[in-house]
């Protein structure tokens, strides 16, 4: 249940830490896992002053940037076809470009298996675990 002004954690290494939802794309109601939304970066992740030059890690997004994102975890419970209920501790997303490719190259944290049915296989392949 992600709607206008909802804060989400960004779990990729694009440089964003916390983002705010400003629009739900192609839906009249609240978004859930697997839906594409438009977000504004509220808080940047800093990788440290000297690690950026030595390891080549750079923030790909900055505070205030408007980007597209895909929801990978939602705190609202959802029912699976086998009857089980699944809910997560937080709301989380992954930043994507307009064509749907993830901006970051790594994910930290689990993602929902419901992404498979919505054709987000690139996100699933980067994630360390699916639940």
JSON list of C-alpha atoms in Angstrom, two decimals:
[
{"chain": "A", "resi": 1, "resn": "UNK", "atom": "CA", "xyz": [0.00, 0.00, 0.00]},
{"chain": "A", "resi": 2, "resn": "UNK", "atom": "CA", "xyz": [2.33, 2.69, -1.27]},
{"chain": "A", "resi": 3, "resn": "UNK", "atom": "CA", "xyz": [0.71, 6.02, -2.02]},
{"chain": "A", "resi": 4, "resn": "UNK", "atom": "CA", "xyz": [1.56, 9.71, -2.24]},
{"chain": "A", "resi": 5, "resn": "UNK", "atom": "CA", "xyz": [4.12, 10.89, 0.37]},
{"chain": "A", "resi": 6, "resn": "UNK", "atom": "CA", "xyz": [5.06, 7.35, 1.49]},
{"chain": "A", "resi": 7, "resn": "UNK", "atom": "CA", "xyz": [8.74, 7.04, 2.48]},
{"chain": "A", "resi": 8, "resn": "UNK", "atom": "CA", "xyz": [10.59, 3.95, 1.23]},
{"chain": "A", "resi": 9, "resn": "UNK", "atom": "CA", "xyz": [14.06, 2.54, 1.79]},
{"chain": "A", "resi": 10, "resn": "UNK", "atom": "CA", "xyz": [16.17, 2.21, -1.34]},
{"chain": "A", "resi": 11, "resn": "UNK", "atom": "CA", "xyz": [18.01, -1.14, -1.23]},
{"chain": "A", "resi": 12, "resn": "UNK", "atom": "CA", "xyz": [20.35, -0.78, -4.22]},
{"chain": "A", "resi": 13, "resn": "UNK", "atom": "CA", "xyz": [23.74, 0.91, -4.49]},
{"chain": "A", "resi": 14, "resn": "UNK", "atom": "CA", "xyz": [22.55, 3.81, -6.66]},
{"chain": "A", "resi": 15, "resn": "UNK", "atom": "CA", "xyz": [23.32, 6.32, -3.90]},
{"chain": "A", "resi": 16, "resn": "UNK", "atom": "CA", "xyz": [19.81, 6.92, -2.52]},
{"chain": "A", "resi": 17, "resn": "UNK", "atom": "CA", "xyz": [18.97, 5.84, 1.03]},
{"chain": "A", "resi": 18, "resn": "UNK", "atom": "CA", "xyz": [15.39, 7.10, 1.52]},
{"chain": "A", "resi": 19, "resn": "UNK", "atom": "CA", "xyz": [12.96, 8.08, -1.23]},
{"chain": "A", "resi": 20, "resn": "UNK", "atom": "CA", "xyz": [9.43, 9.53, -1.19]},
{"chain": "A", "resi": 21, "resn": "UNK", "atom": "CA", "xyz": [6.66, 8.39, -3.53]},
{"chain": "A", "resi": 22, "resn": "UNK", "atom": "CA", "xyz": [5.16, 11.22, -5.60]},
{"chain": "A", "resi": 23, "resn": "UNK", "atom": "CA", "xyz": [3.13, 9.24, -8.17]},
{"chain": "A", "resi": 24, "resn": "UNK", "atom": "CA", "xyz": [1.86, 5.71, -8.76]},
{"chain": "A", "resi": 25, "resn": "UNK", "atom": "CA", "xyz": [2.11, 4.82, -12.45]},
{"chain": "A", "resi": 26, "resn": "UNK", "atom": "CA", "xyz": [-0.77, 3.16, -14.35]},
{"chain": "A", "resi": 27, "resn": "UNK", "atom": "CA", "xyz": [-2.97, 2.69, -11.27]},
{"chain": "A", "resi": 28, "resn": "UNK", "atom": "CA", "xyz": [-5.84, 4.55, -9.69]},
{"chain": "A", "resi": 29, "resn": "UNK", "atom": "CA", "xyz": [-5.23, 2.99, -6.29]},
{"chain": "A", "resi": 30, "resn": "UNK", "atom": "CA", "xyz": [-2.27, 2.42, -3.99]},
{"chain": "A", "resi": 31, "resn": "UNK", "atom": "CA", "xyz": [0.74, 0.51, -5.32]},
{"chain": "A", "resi": 32, "resn": "UNK", "atom": "CA", "xyz": [2.00, -2.82, -4.03]},
{"chain": "A", "resi": 33, "resn": "UNK", "atom": "CA", "xyz": [4.94, -5.15, -4.72]},
{"chain": "A", "resi": 34, "resn": "UNK", "atom": "CA", "xyz": [6.02, -5.11, -8.36]},
{"chain": "A", "resi": 35, "resn": "UNK", "atom": "CA", "xyz": [4.39, -1.79, -9.27]},
{"chain": "A", "resi": 36, "resn": "UNK", "atom": "CA", "xyz": [6.33, 1.10, -10.81]},
{"chain": "A", "resi": 37, "resn": "UNK", "atom": "CA", "xyz": [6.23, 4.46, -9.05]},
{"chain": "A", "resi": 38, "resn": "UNK", "atom": "CA", "xyz": [7.86, 7.89, -9.37]},
{"chain": "A", "resi": 39, "resn": "UNK", "atom": "CA", "xyz": [10.01, 8.91, -6.41]},
{"chain": "A", "resi": 40, "resn": "UNK", "atom": "CA", "xyz": [12.07, 11.85, -5.15]},
{"chain": "A", "resi": 41, "resn": "UNK", "atom": "CA", "xyz": [15.38, 11.12, -3.39]},
{"chain": "A", "resi": 42, "resn": "UNK", "atom": "CA", "xyz": [15.08, 12.47, 0.17]},
{"chain": "A", "resi": 43, "resn": "UNK", "atom": "CA", "xyz": [18.31, 11.20, 1.72]},
{"chain": "A", "resi": 44, "resn": "UNK", "atom": "CA", "xyz": [21.59, 10.31, 0.06]},
{"chain": "A", "resi": 45, "resn": "UNK", "atom": "CA", "xyz": [23.75, 7.41, 1.12]},
{"chain": "A", "resi": 46, "resn": "UNK", "atom": "CA", "xyz": [27.33, 8.48, 1.71]},
{"chain": "A", "resi": 47, "resn": "UNK", "atom": "CA", "xyz": [30.06, 5.94, 1.02]},
{"chain": "A", "resi": 48, "resn": "UNK", "atom": "CA", "xyz": [32.76, 7.84, 2.95]},
{"chain": "A", "resi": 49, "resn": "UNK", "atom": "CA", "xyz": [35.17, 10.55, 1.83]},
{"chain": "A", "resi": 50, "resn": "UNK", "atom": "CA", "xyz": [38.10, 8.38, 0.72]},
{"chain": "A", "resi": 51, "resn": "UNK", "atom": "CA", "xyz": [36.26, 5.27, -0.51]},
{"chain": "A", "resi": 52, "resn": "UNK", "atom": "CA", "xyz": [34.71, 7.12, -3.45]},
{"chain": "A", "resi": 53, "resn": "UNK", "atom": "CA", "xyz": [38.08, 7.78, -5.12]},
{"chain": "A", "resi": 54, "resn": "UNK", "atom": "CA", "xyz": [39.79, 4.49, -4.31]},
{"chain": "A", "resi": 55, "resn": "UNK", "atom": "CA", "xyz": [37.05, 1.97, -5.06]},
{"chain": "A", "resi": 56, "resn": "UNK", "atom": "CA", "xyz": [35.24, 3.79, -7.85]},
{"chain": "A", "resi": 57, "resn": "UNK", "atom": "CA", "xyz": [31.92, 3.91, -5.96]},
{"chain": "A", "resi": 58, "resn": "UNK", "atom": "CA", "xyz": [30.00, 7.06, -6.84]},
{"chain": "A", "resi": 59, "resn": "UNK", "atom": "CA", "xyz": [26.49, 8.23, -6.13]},
{"chain": "A", "resi": 60, "resn": "UNK", "atom": "CA", "xyz": [24.48, 7.85, -9.33]},
{"chain": "A", "resi": 61, "resn": "UNK", "atom": "CA", "xyz": [21.63, 9.90, -7.87]},
{"chain": "A", "resi": 62, "resn": "UNK", "atom": "CA", "xyz": [21.57, 12.99, -5.68]},
{"chain": "A", "resi": 63, "resn": "UNK", "atom": "CA", "xyz": [19.12, 14.44, -3.17]},
{"chain": "A", "resi": 64, "resn": "UNK", "atom": "CA", "xyz": [16.14, 15.96, -4.97]},
{"chain": "A", "resi": 65, "resn": "UNK", "atom": "CA", "xyz": [16.43, 13.80, -8.10]},
{"chain": "A", "resi": 66, "resn": "UNK", "atom": "CA", "xyz": [13.17, 12.50, -9.57]},
{"chain": "A", "resi": 67, "resn": "UNK", "atom": "CA", "xyz": [13.42, 8.84, -10.64]},
{"chain": "A", "resi": 68, "resn": "UNK", "atom": "CA", "xyz": [11.31, 5.79, -11.38]},
{"chain": "A", "resi": 69, "resn": "UNK", "atom": "CA", "xyz": [11.35, 2.90, -8.90]},
{"chain": "A", "resi": 70, "resn": "UNK", "atom": "CA", "xyz": [9.92, -0.59, -8.47]},
{"chain": "A", "resi": 71, "resn": "UNK", "atom": "CA", "xyz": [8.52, -1.67, -5.11]},
{"chain": "A", "resi": 72, "resn": "UNK", "atom": "CA", "xyz": [10.23, -4.85, -3.86]},
{"chain": "A", "resi": 73, "resn": "UNK", "atom": "CA", "xyz": [8.90, -5.04, -0.26]},
{"chain": "A", "resi": 74, "resn": "UNK", "atom": "CA", "xyz": [5.72, -3.72, 1.36]},
{"chain": "A", "resi": 75, "resn": "UNK", "atom": "CA", "xyz": [4.66, -3.67, 5.00]},
{"chain": "A", "resi": 76, "resn": "UNK", "atom": "CA", "xyz": [1.04, -4.36, 4.04]},
{"chain": "A", "resi": 77, "resn": "UNK", "atom": "CA", "xyz": [0.33, -8.09, 4.02]},
{"chain": "A", "resi": 78, "resn": "UNK", "atom": "CA", "xyz": [-0.45, -9.76, 0.70]},
{"chain": "A", "resi": 79, "resn": "UNK", "atom": "CA", "xyz": [-2.05, -13.12, 0.06]},
{"chain": "A", "resi": 80, "resn": "UNK", "atom": "CA", "xyz": [-0.39, -15.66, -2.19]},
{"chain": "A", "resi": 81, "resn": "UNK", "atom": "CA", "xyz": [-2.29, -18.15, -4.35]},
{"chain": "A", "resi": 82, "resn": "UNK", "atom": "CA", "xyz": [-1.51, -20.99, -1.90]},
{"chain": "A", "resi": 83, "resn": "UNK", "atom": "CA", "xyz": [-3.31, -19.07, 0.88]},
{"chain": "A", "resi": 84, "resn": "UNK", "atom": "CA", "xyz": [-0.28, -17.90, 2.85]},
{"chain": "A", "resi": 85, "resn": "UNK", "atom": "CA", "xyz": [0.05, -14.28, 3.97]},
{"chain": "A", "resi": 86, "resn": "UNK", "atom": "CA", "xyz": [3.37, -12.47, 3.50]},
{"chain": "A", "resi": 87, "resn": "UNK", "atom": "CA", "xyz": [4.36, -9.10, 4.94]},
{"chain": "A", "resi": 88, "resn": "UNK", "atom": "CA", "xyz": [7.68, -7.35, 5.47]},
{"chain": "A", "resi": 89, "resn": "UNK", "atom": "CA", "xyz": [9.00, -5.03, 8.18]},
{"chain": "A", "resi": 90, "resn": "UNK", "atom": "CA", "xyz": [9.44, -2.04, 5.88]},
{"chain": "A", "resi": 91, "resn": "UNK", "atom": "CA", "xyz": [8.63, -0.58, 2.50]},
{"chain": "A", "resi": 92, "resn": "UNK", "atom": "CA", "xyz": [11.54, -0.84, 0.06]},
{"chain": "A", "resi": 93, "resn": "UNK", "atom": "CA", "xyz": [12.20, -0.10, -3.59]},
{"chain": "A", "resi": 94, "resn": "UNK", "atom": "CA", "xyz": [14.84, -0.32, -6.31]},
{"chain": "A", "resi": 95, "resn": "UNK", "atom": "CA", "xyz": [15.55, 2.62, -8.62]},
{"chain": "A", "resi": 96, "resn": "UNK", "atom": "CA", "xyz": [15.16, 1.88, -12.34]},
{"chain": "A", "resi": 97, "resn": "UNK", "atom": "CA", "xyz": [15.62, 3.92, -15.51]},
{"chain": "A", "resi": 98, "resn": "UNK", "atom": "CA", "xyz": [12.80, 4.59, -17.98]},
{"chain": "A", "resi": 99, "resn": "UNK", "atom": "CA", "xyz": [13.41, 1.33, -19.85]},
{"chain": "A", "resi": 100, "resn": "UNK", "atom": "CA", "xyz": [13.17, -0.72, -16.62]},
{"chain": "A", "resi": 101, "resn": "UNK", "atom": "CA", "xyz": [16.84, -1.58, -16.00]},
{"chain": "A", "resi": 102, "resn": "UNK", "atom": "CA", "xyz": [18.06, -1.15, -12.39]},
{"chain": "A", "resi": 103, "resn": "UNK", "atom": "CA", "xyz": [20.31, 1.87, -11.82]},
{"chain": "A", "resi": 104, "resn": "UNK", "atom": "CA", "xyz": [22.32, 0.12, -9.11]},
{"chain": "A", "resi": 105, "resn": "UNK", "atom": "CA", "xyz": [24.44, -2.97, -9.63]},
{"chain": "A", "resi": 106, "resn": "UNK", "atom": "CA", "xyz": [23.91, -4.61, -6.22]},
{"chain": "A", "resi": 107, "resn": "UNK", "atom": "CA", "xyz": [20.99, -5.17, -3.85]},
{"chain": "A", "resi": 108, "resn": "UNK", "atom": "CA", "xyz": [21.16, -5.59, -0.09]},
{"chain": "A", "resi": 109, "resn": "UNK", "atom": "CA", "xyz": [18.14, -7.23, 1.43]},
{"chain": "A", "resi": 110, "resn": "UNK", "atom": "CA", "xyz": [15.47, -9.70, 0.43]},
{"chain": "A", "resi": 111, "resn": "UNK", "atom": "CA", "xyz": [12.85, -9.07, -2.25]},
{"chain": "A", "resi": 112, "resn": "UNK", "atom": "CA", "xyz": [9.40, -10.57, -2.75]},
{"chain": "A", "resi": 113, "resn": "UNK", "atom": "CA", "xyz": [8.94, -13.46, -5.18]},
{"chain": "A", "resi": 114, "resn": "UNK", "atom": "CA", "xyz": [5.90, -11.66, -6.64]},
{"chain": "A", "resi": 115, "resn": "UNK", "atom": "CA", "xyz": [8.33, -9.73, -8.87]},
{"chain": "A", "resi": 116, "resn": "UNK", "atom": "CA", "xyz": [8.72, -12.86, -11.00]},
{"chain": "A", "resi": 117, "resn": "UNK", "atom": "CA", "xyz": [5.09, -12.71, -12.13]},
{"chain": "A", "resi": 118, "resn": "UNK", "atom": "CA", "xyz": [5.44, -9.04, -13.07]},
{"chain": "A", "resi": 119, "resn": "UNK", "atom": "CA", "xyz": [8.52, -9.56, -15.31]},
{"chain": "A", "resi": 120, "resn": "UNK", "atom": "CA", "xyz": [11.14, -7.88, -13.08]},
{"chain": "A", "resi": 121, "resn": "UNK", "atom": "CA", "xyz": [13.65, -10.71, -13.54]},
{"chain": "A", "resi": 122, "resn": "UNK", "atom": "CA", "xyz": [16.66, -8.35, -13.69]},
{"chain": "A", "resi": 123, "resn": "UNK", "atom": "CA", "xyz": [15.91, -7.21, -10.14]},
{"chain": "A", "resi": 124, "resn": "UNK", "atom": "CA", "xyz": [15.44, -10.81, -8.99]},
{"chain": "A", "resi": 125, "resn": "UNK", "atom": "CA", "xyz": [18.80, -11.83, -10.47]},
{"chain": "A", "resi": 126, "resn": "UNK", "atom": "CA", "xyz": [20.62, -9.07, -8.55]},
{"chain": "A", "resi": 127, "resn": "UNK", "atom": "CA", "xyz": [18.90, -9.77, -5.23]},
{"chain": "A", "resi": 128, "resn": "UNK", "atom": "CA", "xyz": [20.64, -12.06, -2.73]},
{"chain": "A", "resi": 129, "resn": "UNK", "atom": "CA", "xyz": [17.40, -13.78, -1.66]},
{"chain": "A", "resi": 130, "resn": "UNK", "atom": "CA", "xyz": [13.71, -14.04, -2.58]},
{"chain": "A", "resi": 131, "resn": "UNK", "atom": "CA", "xyz": [10.95, -14.62, -0.06]}
]
